[in-house]
């Protein structure tokens, strides 16, 4: 894997792409948690979530031509051929419904190439109030549009996970959740969901939540079948946290560091990760300084470029430049590699999937 591939991924995630055929590939999600307004594209063997419905994507210099019957296509920049891309095929589990008639795709979706992703609770204590909500979040949009259900039951998750594994060969699962009321911050609902999935099928699971008040939850999550844990800092600088995520900023970065120190002995080095959004104002130095602390703790810092989602307060905020991402991800990959924390060794989750960032492509160049 070369630096030029990593840099091209940075460009595609900064600018997005225009699709000559908007129906190409797996239908993209609009709204919701995680990568929205994106499509999965495979480039040089790497599957990348690429913005297609964002404002910058409509003016992107990159155009993906209509794919052939097998999903293969080309990407051009200002008319000049850049390379070949392909679209992962539509998962077969999307054609199924539960006995009550809920489409499986409203319970969980395919992320990247082989990840099953769900938001167990599609509501959040912070989202109801714009003075508390994270300004980049669209968790309520897909619910309001009827494209998902508010609470995916353990039985529904187990049913869909089994089908997605058997029909589409998914290899790991991401379970995130909006933050409910209560001191567990969603750990309880994630634990009961993981138990149900693991009773149905062997699928490595990453759970994602805010740091719970009682760190005993880490042991309970692990016993429930959770293999890896994500607790997402997202923005680092205190003033930016207060501005961009006023509710969540009540939990300072130091609290996350304490939670990581308690979680790593339970899940293992490299099996605990955090998501950091580059491009919202934190300097490269700030991101790299915190990443060094995280790596020392055995935490994988998954740094992704911020991509604005339509309908959120930050919908007009620019993505970071490809050069900025390069200035962060190249040294970060070297730091991660030197510490022996590799994306490919993570059992499940965003760091393993890697489709929202070129970080793992930078890492592969070192392997
Ligand atoms: S990195 Fe995480 S959020 Fe992004 S596509 Fe993969 S599983 Fe989904």
Short mmCIF file of C-alpha atoms and ligand atoms in Angstrom, two decimals:
data_model
loop_
_atom_site.label_atom_id
_atom_site.label_comp_id
_atom_site.label_asym_id
_atom_site.label_seq_id
_atom_site.Cartn_x
_atom_site.Cartn_y
_atom_site.Cartn_z
CA UNK A 1 0.00 0.00 0.00
CA UNK A 2 1.48 3.33 -0.99
CA UNK A 3 1.39 6.85 0.31
CA UNK A 4 -0.24 7.91 -2.95
CA UNK A 5 -3.26 5.67 -2.21
CA UNK A 6 -3.53 7.15 1.29
CA UNK A 7 -3.36 10.67 -0.13
CA UNK A 8 -5.99 9.89 -2.75
CA UNK A 9 -8.31 8.58 -0.01
CA UNK A 10 -7.75 11.85 1.88
CA UNK A 11 -8.74 13.79 -1.24
CA UNK A 12 -11.87 11.72 -1.85
CA UNK A 13 -12.94 12.13 1.77
CA UNK A 14 -12.25 15.88 1.67
CA UNK A 15 -13.99 16.63 -1.62
CA UNK A 16 -16.44 13.73 -1.84
CA UNK A 17 -17.34 12.43 -5.27
CA UNK A 18 -20.00 13.06 -7.86
CA UNK A 19 -21.64 9.89 -9.12
CA UNK A 20 -22.49 9.67 -12.81
CA UNK A 21 -25.09 7.12 -11.71
CA UNK A 22 -26.53 8.12 -8.31
CA UNK A 23 -28.02 4.62 -7.93
CA UNK A 24 -24.60 2.92 -8.14
CA UNK A 25 -23.53 0.76 -5.20
CA UNK A 26 -25.28 0.11 -1.91
CA UNK A 27 -27.88 2.75 -1.13
CA UNK A 28 -26.38 5.42 1.09
CA UNK A 29 -27.83 6.43 4.43
CA UNK A 30 -28.92 9.98 5.10
CA UNK A 31 -28.83 11.00 8.74
CA UNK A 32 -28.22 8.65 11.64
CA UNK A 33 -25.09 7.97 13.66
CA UNK A 34 -21.74 7.28 12.00
CA UNK A 35 -21.01 7.92 8.34
CA UNK A 36 -24.08 9.41 6.70
CA UNK A 37 -24.51 10.84 3.25
CA UNK A 38 -21.69 8.49 2.13
CA UNK A 39 -21.24 5.54 -0.18
CA UNK A 40 -18.74 2.73 0.19
CA UNK A 41 -16.19 2.59 -2.65
CA UNK A 42 -13.32 0.14 -2.96
CA UNK A 43 -10.06 1.55 -4.25
CA UNK A 44 -6.80 -0.38 -4.51
CA UNK A 45 -8.32 -3.07 -2.26
CA UNK A 46 -9.36 -0.57 0.44
CA UNK A 47 -13.02 0.18 1.14
CA UNK A 48 -13.60 3.84 1.90
CA UNK A 49 -16.72 5.67 3.02
CA UNK A 50 -16.88 8.54 0.54
CA UNK A 51 -19.20 11.54 0.89
CA UNK A 52 -21.74 11.76 -1.94
CA UNK A 53 -24.66 13.78 -0.57
CA UNK A 54 -22.76 16.57 1.18
CA UNK A 55 -22.57 20.12 -0.18
CA UNK A 56 -18.85 19.84 -1.17
CA UNK A 57 -19.53 16.52 -2.95
CA UNK A 58 -21.90 18.24 -5.39
CA UNK A 59 -18.98 20.37 -6.59
CA UNK A 60 -16.24 17.77 -6.26
CA UNK A 61 -13.65 17.56 -9.05
CA UNK A 62 -13.84 13.75 -8.66
CA UNK A 63 -16.43 11.90 -10.71
CA UNK A 64 -17.14 8.18 -10.52
CA UNK A 65 -18.46 6.82 -13.81
CA UNK A 66 -21.46 4.51 -14.07
CA UNK A 67 -20.29 1.04 -12.98
CA UNK A 68 -20.51 -2.04 -15.21
CA UNK A 69 -22.68 -5.04 -14.30
CA UNK A 70 -20.05 -6.32 -11.84
CA UNK A 71 -19.83 -2.97 -10.01
CA UNK A 72 -16.48 -1.90 -11.51
CA UNK A 73 -15.96 1.73 -12.46
CA UNK A 74 -13.36 4.45 -12.81
CA UNK A 75 -12.74 7.69 -10.96
CA UNK A 76 -11.67 10.79 -12.86
CA UNK A 77 -10.48 14.17 -11.68
CA UNK A 78 -11.42 17.04 -13.98
CA UNK A 79 -11.83 14.44 -16.71
CA UNK A 80 -8.43 12.77 -16.17
CA UNK A 81 -8.46 9.08 -15.25
CA UNK A 82 -7.20 8.57 -11.67
CA UNK A 83 -7.91 4.92 -11.08
CA UNK A 84 -10.35 2.04 -10.88
CA UNK A 85 -12.93 1.72 -8.15
CA UNK A 86 -15.68 -0.76 -7.39
CA UNK A 87 -18.86 -0.70 -5.36
CA UNK A 88 -19.52 -3.40 -2.76
CA UNK A 89 -22.68 -5.22 -3.80
CA UNK A 90 -26.00 -4.67 -2.08
CA UNK A 91 -26.21 -6.96 0.93
CA UNK A 92 -28.75 -9.75 0.60
CA UNK A 93 -29.99 -9.31 4.16
CA UNK A 94 -31.46 -5.94 3.08
CA UNK A 95 -34.21 -7.92 1.29
CA UNK A 96 -35.48 -9.50 4.52
CA UNK A 97 -38.01 -8.35 7.12
CA UNK A 98 -38.82 -9.44 10.67
CA UNK A 99 -42.07 -11.28 11.39
CA UNK A 100 -43.59 -7.88 12.35
CA UNK A 101 -42.61 -6.50 8.94
CA UNK A 102 -39.59 -4.36 9.95
CA UNK A 103 -36.99 -4.35 7.17
CA UNK A 104 -33.70 -5.75 8.44
CA UNK A 105 -32.00 -2.63 7.04
CA UNK A 106 -33.93 -0.56 9.62
CA UNK A 107 -32.30 -2.61 12.37
CA UNK A 108 -28.68 -2.71 11.14
CA UNK A 109 -26.79 -1.67 8.02
CA UNK A 110 -23.68 -2.68 6.17
CA UNK A 111 -20.73 -0.36 6.78
CA UNK A 112 -17.62 -0.48 4.65
CA UNK A 113 -17.34 -3.93 3.08
CA UNK A 114 -18.02 -6.43 5.84
CA UNK A 115 -19.18 -4.65 8.99
CA UNK A 116 -22.66 -4.86 10.43
CA UNK A 117 -23.49 -1.62 12.25
CA UNK A 118 -26.40 -0.68 14.44
CA UNK A 119 -27.46 2.17 16.70
CA UNK A 120 -29.28 0.29 19.45
CA UNK A 121 -31.03 3.38 20.85
CA UNK A 122 -31.75 5.92 18.13
CA UNK A 123 -32.28 8.75 20.61
CA UNK A 124 -29.98 10.61 22.94
CA UNK A 125 -30.49 12.66 26.09
CA UNK A 126 -28.48 15.41 24.46
CA UNK A 127 -30.11 15.45 21.01
CA UNK A 128 -33.48 16.82 22.14
CA UNK A 129 -31.98 20.21 22.90
CA UNK A 130 -29.88 22.14 20.43
CA UNK A 131 -28.11 23.73 23.39
CA UNK A 132 -26.87 20.27 24.42
CA UNK A 133 -26.63 18.34 21.15
CA UNK A 134 -23.37 17.64 19.39
CA UNK A 135 -23.49 19.92 16.36
CA UNK A 136 -22.20 17.26 13.97
CA UNK A 137 -24.74 14.61 14.98
CA UNK A 138 -27.73 13.45 12.93
CA UNK A 139 -28.92 10.59 15.13
CA UNK A 140 -32.55 11.74 15.02
CA UNK A 141 -32.80 12.30 11.26
CA UNK A 142 -33.12 8.71 10.10
CA UNK A 143 -35.66 8.02 12.87
CA UNK A 144 -37.76 11.04 11.89
CA UNK A 145 -37.66 9.86 8.26
CA UNK A 146 -38.85 6.37 9.21
CA UNK A 147 -35.65 4.66 8.05
CA UNK A 148 -34.86 3.05 11.39
CA UNK A 149 -36.50 2.03 14.66
CA UNK A 150 -36.04 3.79 17.98
CA UNK A 151 -34.94 0.77 20.03
CA UNK A 152 -33.61 -2.35 18.37
CA UNK A 153 -34.48 -5.25 20.65
CA UNK A 154 -31.91 -7.94 21.49
CA UNK A 155 -34.00 -10.47 19.53
CA UNK A 156 -34.09 -8.27 16.43
CA UNK A 157 -30.34 -7.67 16.57
CA UNK A 158 -29.61 -11.37 16.90
CA UNK A 159 -31.91 -12.21 13.98
CA UNK A 160 -30.30 -9.63 11.68
CA UNK A 161 -26.74 -10.48 12.76
CA UNK A 162 -27.31 -14.15 11.93
CA UNK A 163 -28.70 -13.32 8.50
CA UNK A 164 -25.95 -10.79 7.70
CA UNK A 165 -23.28 -13.30 8.63
CA UNK A 166 -24.84 -16.19 6.72
CA UNK A 167 -25.94 -14.30 3.62
CA UNK A 168 -23.30 -11.60 3.30
CA UNK A 169 -20.29 -12.80 5.26
CA UNK A 170 -20.02 -9.85 7.66
CA UNK A 171 -17.00 -10.41 9.88
CA UNK A 172 -17.59 -8.02 12.79
CA UNK A 173 -20.27 -5.82 14.29
CA UNK A 174 -20.38 -2.27 15.61
CA UNK A 175 -23.01 -1.50 18.24
CA UNK A 176 -23.31 2.15 19.07
CA UNK A 177 -26.06 3.91 20.96
CA UNK A 178 -27.45 7.32 21.68
CA UNK A 179 -26.89 8.08 25.34
CA UNK A 180 -29.93 7.22 27.48
CA UNK A 181 -30.79 8.63 30.90
CA UNK A 182 -29.00 6.79 33.65
CA UNK A 183 -25.52 6.42 34.99
CA UNK A 184 -24.52 3.50 32.78
CA UNK A 185 -24.53 5.78 29.67
CA UNK A 186 -25.90 2.98 27.50
CA UNK A 187 -23.64 0.17 28.72
CA UNK A 188 -26.61 -1.85 30.01
CA UNK A 189 -28.50 -1.86 26.72
CA UNK A 190 -25.28 -2.69 24.84
CA UNK A 191 -24.59 -5.61 27.20
CA UNK A 192 -28.03 -7.16 26.72
CA UNK A 193 -27.74 -6.67 22.94
CA UNK A 194 -24.30 -8.28 22.80
CA UNK A 195 -25.50 -11.26 24.83
CA UNK A 196 -28.34 -11.89 22.41
CA UNK A 197 -26.14 -11.63 19.32
CA UNK A 198 -23.44 -13.88 20.77
CA UNK A 199 -26.09 -16.47 21.75
CA UNK A 200 -27.19 -16.57 18.12
CA UNK A 201 -23.94 -16.36 16.21
CA UNK A 202 -20.20 -15.94 16.73
CA UNK A 203 -19.57 -12.42 15.53
CA UNK A 204 -16.89 -10.20 17.13
CA UNK A 205 -18.57 -7.08 18.54
CA UNK A 206 -17.39 -3.58 19.31
CA UNK A 207 -19.63 -1.62 21.69
CA UNK A 208 -19.50 2.18 21.71
CA UNK A 209 -20.71 4.41 24.55
CA UNK A 210 -19.71 7.30 26.76
CA UNK A 211 -17.67 6.45 29.87
CA UNK A 212 -20.11 4.90 32.35
CA UNK A 213 -20.11 6.19 35.92
CA UNK A 214 -19.14 2.77 37.25
CA UNK A 215 -16.15 1.23 35.46
CA UNK A 216 -17.36 -2.23 36.54
CA UNK A 217 -19.46 -1.97 33.39
CA UNK A 218 -16.35 -2.82 31.37
CA UNK A 219 -16.18 -6.26 32.99
CA UNK A 220 -19.92 -6.74 32.49
CA UNK A 221 -19.68 -5.75 28.82
CA UNK A 222 -16.82 -8.15 28.27
CA UNK A 223 -18.72 -10.97 30.01
CA UNK A 224 -21.75 -10.19 27.82
CA UNK A 225 -19.73 -10.88 24.66
CA UNK A 226 -18.30 -7.47 23.76
CA UNK A 227 -14.81 -7.95 22.27
CA UNK A 228 -13.73 -4.33 21.81
CA UNK A 229 -14.84 -1.00 23.20
CA UNK A 230 -15.03 2.49 21.72
CA UNK A 231 -15.42 5.65 23.82
CA UNK A 232 -15.32 8.60 21.52
CA UNK A 233 -13.64 11.86 22.54
CA UNK A 234 -14.34 13.43 19.12
CA UNK A 235 -13.06 16.95 19.89
CA UNK A 236 -10.14 17.69 22.24
CA UNK A 237 -9.67 21.41 22.98
CA UNK A 238 -11.97 22.32 25.93
CA UNK A 239 -13.33 25.53 24.34
CA UNK A 240 -14.12 23.70 21.10
CA UNK A 241 -15.78 20.88 23.03
CA UNK A 242 -18.03 23.40 24.82
CA UNK A 243 -18.93 25.07 21.53
CA UNK A 244 -19.43 22.03 19.30
CA UNK A 245 -20.71 19.43 21.77
CA UNK A 246 -22.02 21.45 24.73
CA UNK A 247 -23.73 18.55 26.49
CA UNK A 248 -21.01 15.98 26.05
CA UNK A 249 -18.34 18.55 27.00
CA UNK A 250 -19.55 18.12 30.58
CA UNK A 251 -17.48 14.93 30.45
CA UNK A 252 -13.89 16.22 30.24
CA UNK A 253 -11.13 14.48 28.30
CA UNK A 254 -9.53 13.55 31.66
CA UNK A 255 -12.60 11.43 32.48
CA UNK A 256 -12.11 9.57 29.19
CA UNK A 257 -8.47 8.96 30.04
CA UNK A 258 -9.47 7.51 33.42
CA UNK A 259 -12.05 5.29 31.69
CA UNK A 260 -9.47 4.11 29.15
CA UNK A 261 -7.03 3.23 31.93
CA UNK A 262 -9.75 1.04 33.49
CA UNK A 263 -10.97 -0.49 30.22
CA UNK A 264 -7.66 -1.55 28.64
CA UNK A 265 -6.87 -4.21 31.29
CA UNK A 266 -10.33 -5.70 30.65
CA UNK A 267 -10.35 -5.73 26.84
CA UNK A 268 -6.61 -5.79 26.15
CA UNK A 269 -4.12 -3.42 24.56
CA UNK A 270 -5.37 -2.12 21.24
CA UNK A 271 -8.94 -3.39 21.80
CA UNK A 272 -10.10 -0.06 23.23
CA UNK A 273 -10.33 2.85 20.84
CA UNK A 274 -11.56 6.37 20.45
CA UNK A 275 -12.81 8.41 17.51
CA UNK A 276 -11.23 11.84 17.01
CA UNK A 277 -12.74 14.16 14.40
CA UNK A 278 -10.04 16.10 12.58
CA UNK A 279 -11.02 19.38 10.94
CA UNK A 280 -13.19 20.91 13.67
CA UNK A 281 -10.48 23.20 15.03
CA UNK A 282 -8.06 20.98 16.96
CA UNK A 283 -4.53 21.54 15.65
CA UNK A 284 -2.45 18.66 14.32
CA UNK A 285 -0.21 19.10 17.36
CA UNK A 286 -3.17 18.81 19.76
CA UNK A 287 -4.39 15.64 18.06
CA UNK A 288 -0.93 14.08 18.01
CA UNK A 289 -0.17 15.04 21.64
CA UNK A 290 -3.36 13.40 22.90
CA UNK A 291 -2.80 10.41 20.61
CA UNK A 292 0.62 9.86 22.19
CA UNK A 293 -1.05 9.67 25.62
CA UNK A 294 -3.71 7.31 24.31
CA UNK A 295 -1.17 5.02 22.64
CA UNK A 296 0.76 4.89 25.94
CA UNK A 297 -2.43 3.68 27.62
CA UNK A 298 -2.90 1.01 24.90
CA UNK A 299 -5.79 2.87 23.25
CA UNK A 300 -6.10 3.02 19.44
CA UNK A 301 -6.74 6.65 18.38
CA UNK A 302 -8.92 6.43 15.29
CA UNK A 303 -8.59 9.88 13.71
CA UNK A 304 -11.12 10.54 10.95
CA UNK A 305 -11.77 13.61 8.81
CA UNK A 306 -14.88 15.51 9.80
CA UNK A 307 -17.53 15.25 7.08
CA UNK A 308 -20.53 17.59 7.37
CA UNK A 309 -23.97 15.97 7.37
CA UNK A 310 -26.87 17.79 5.73
CA UNK A 311 -29.42 19.12 8.19
CA UNK A 312 -26.98 19.49 11.10
CA UNK A 313 -25.72 22.86 12.44
CA UNK A 314 -22.33 22.03 10.94
CA UNK A 315 -23.64 21.16 7.49
CA UNK A 316 -21.67 24.03 5.94
CA UNK A 317 -18.46 23.43 7.89
CA UNK A 318 -15.62 22.41 5.59
CA UNK A 319 -13.87 19.06 5.81
CA UNK A 320 -10.15 19.22 6.62
CA UNK A 321 -7.79 19.49 3.67
CA UNK A 322 -6.05 16.39 2.39
CA UNK A 323 -2.74 18.00 3.43
CA UNK A 324 -3.97 18.48 7.00
CA UNK A 325 -5.01 14.82 7.19
CA UNK A 326 -1.61 13.81 5.84
CA UNK A 327 0.13 15.95 8.48
CA UNK A 328 -1.76 14.06 11.20
CA UNK A 329 -2.11 10.53 9.86
CA UNK A 330 1.44 9.96 8.63
CA UNK A 331 3.09 10.59 12.04
CA UNK A 332 0.13 8.99 13.84
CA UNK A 333 0.50 5.78 11.84
CA UNK A 334 4.20 5.68 12.73
CA UNK A 335 3.38 6.20 16.42
CA UNK A 336 0.74 3.45 16.35
CA UNK A 337 3.00 1.08 14.44
CA UNK A 338 5.92 1.62 16.84
CA UNK A 339 3.62 0.81 19.78
CA UNK A 340 2.39 -2.39 18.12
CA UNK A 341 -1.24 -1.26 17.97
CA UNK A 342 -2.42 -2.23 14.51
CA UNK A 343 -5.88 -1.78 13.01
CA UNK A 344 -5.81 -5.33 11.69
CA UNK A 345 -5.29 -6.74 15.19
CA UNK A 346 -8.43 -5.09 16.57
CA UNK A 347 -11.13 -7.76 16.97
CA UNK A 348 -14.06 -5.57 15.91
CA UNK A 349 -15.13 -2.02 15.29
CA UNK A 350 -14.32 1.22 13.56
CA UNK A 351 -10.54 1.03 13.90
CA UNK A 352 -10.59 -2.42 12.31
CA UNK A 353 -13.01 -1.39 9.55
CA UNK A 354 -11.07 1.79 8.87
CA UNK A 355 -13.39 2.95 6.08
CA UNK A 356 -13.92 6.42 7.56
CA UNK A 357 -10.23 7.34 7.50
CA UNK A 358 -7.06 6.56 5.56
CA UNK A 359 -5.24 5.79 8.83
CA UNK A 360 -5.05 2.03 8.24
CA UNK A 361 -3.75 2.66 4.71
CA UNK A 362 -0.91 4.72 6.19
CA UNK A 363 -0.29 1.84 8.62
CA UNK A 364 -0.20 -0.82 5.89
CA UNK A 365 2.63 1.02 4.15
CA UNK A 366 4.76 0.33 7.26
CA UNK A 367 3.91 -3.35 7.62
S1 LIG B 1 -15.14 3.10 10.42
FE1 LIG B 1 -16.89 2.70 11.82
S2 LIG B 1 -18.42 4.25 11.30
FE2 LIG B 1 -16.89 4.16 9.60
S3 LIG B 1 -17.79 2.69 8.12
FE3 LIG B 1 -16.43 1.53 9.44
S4 LIG B 1 -17.74 0.76 11.07
FE4 LIG B 1 -18.87 2.39 10.08
#
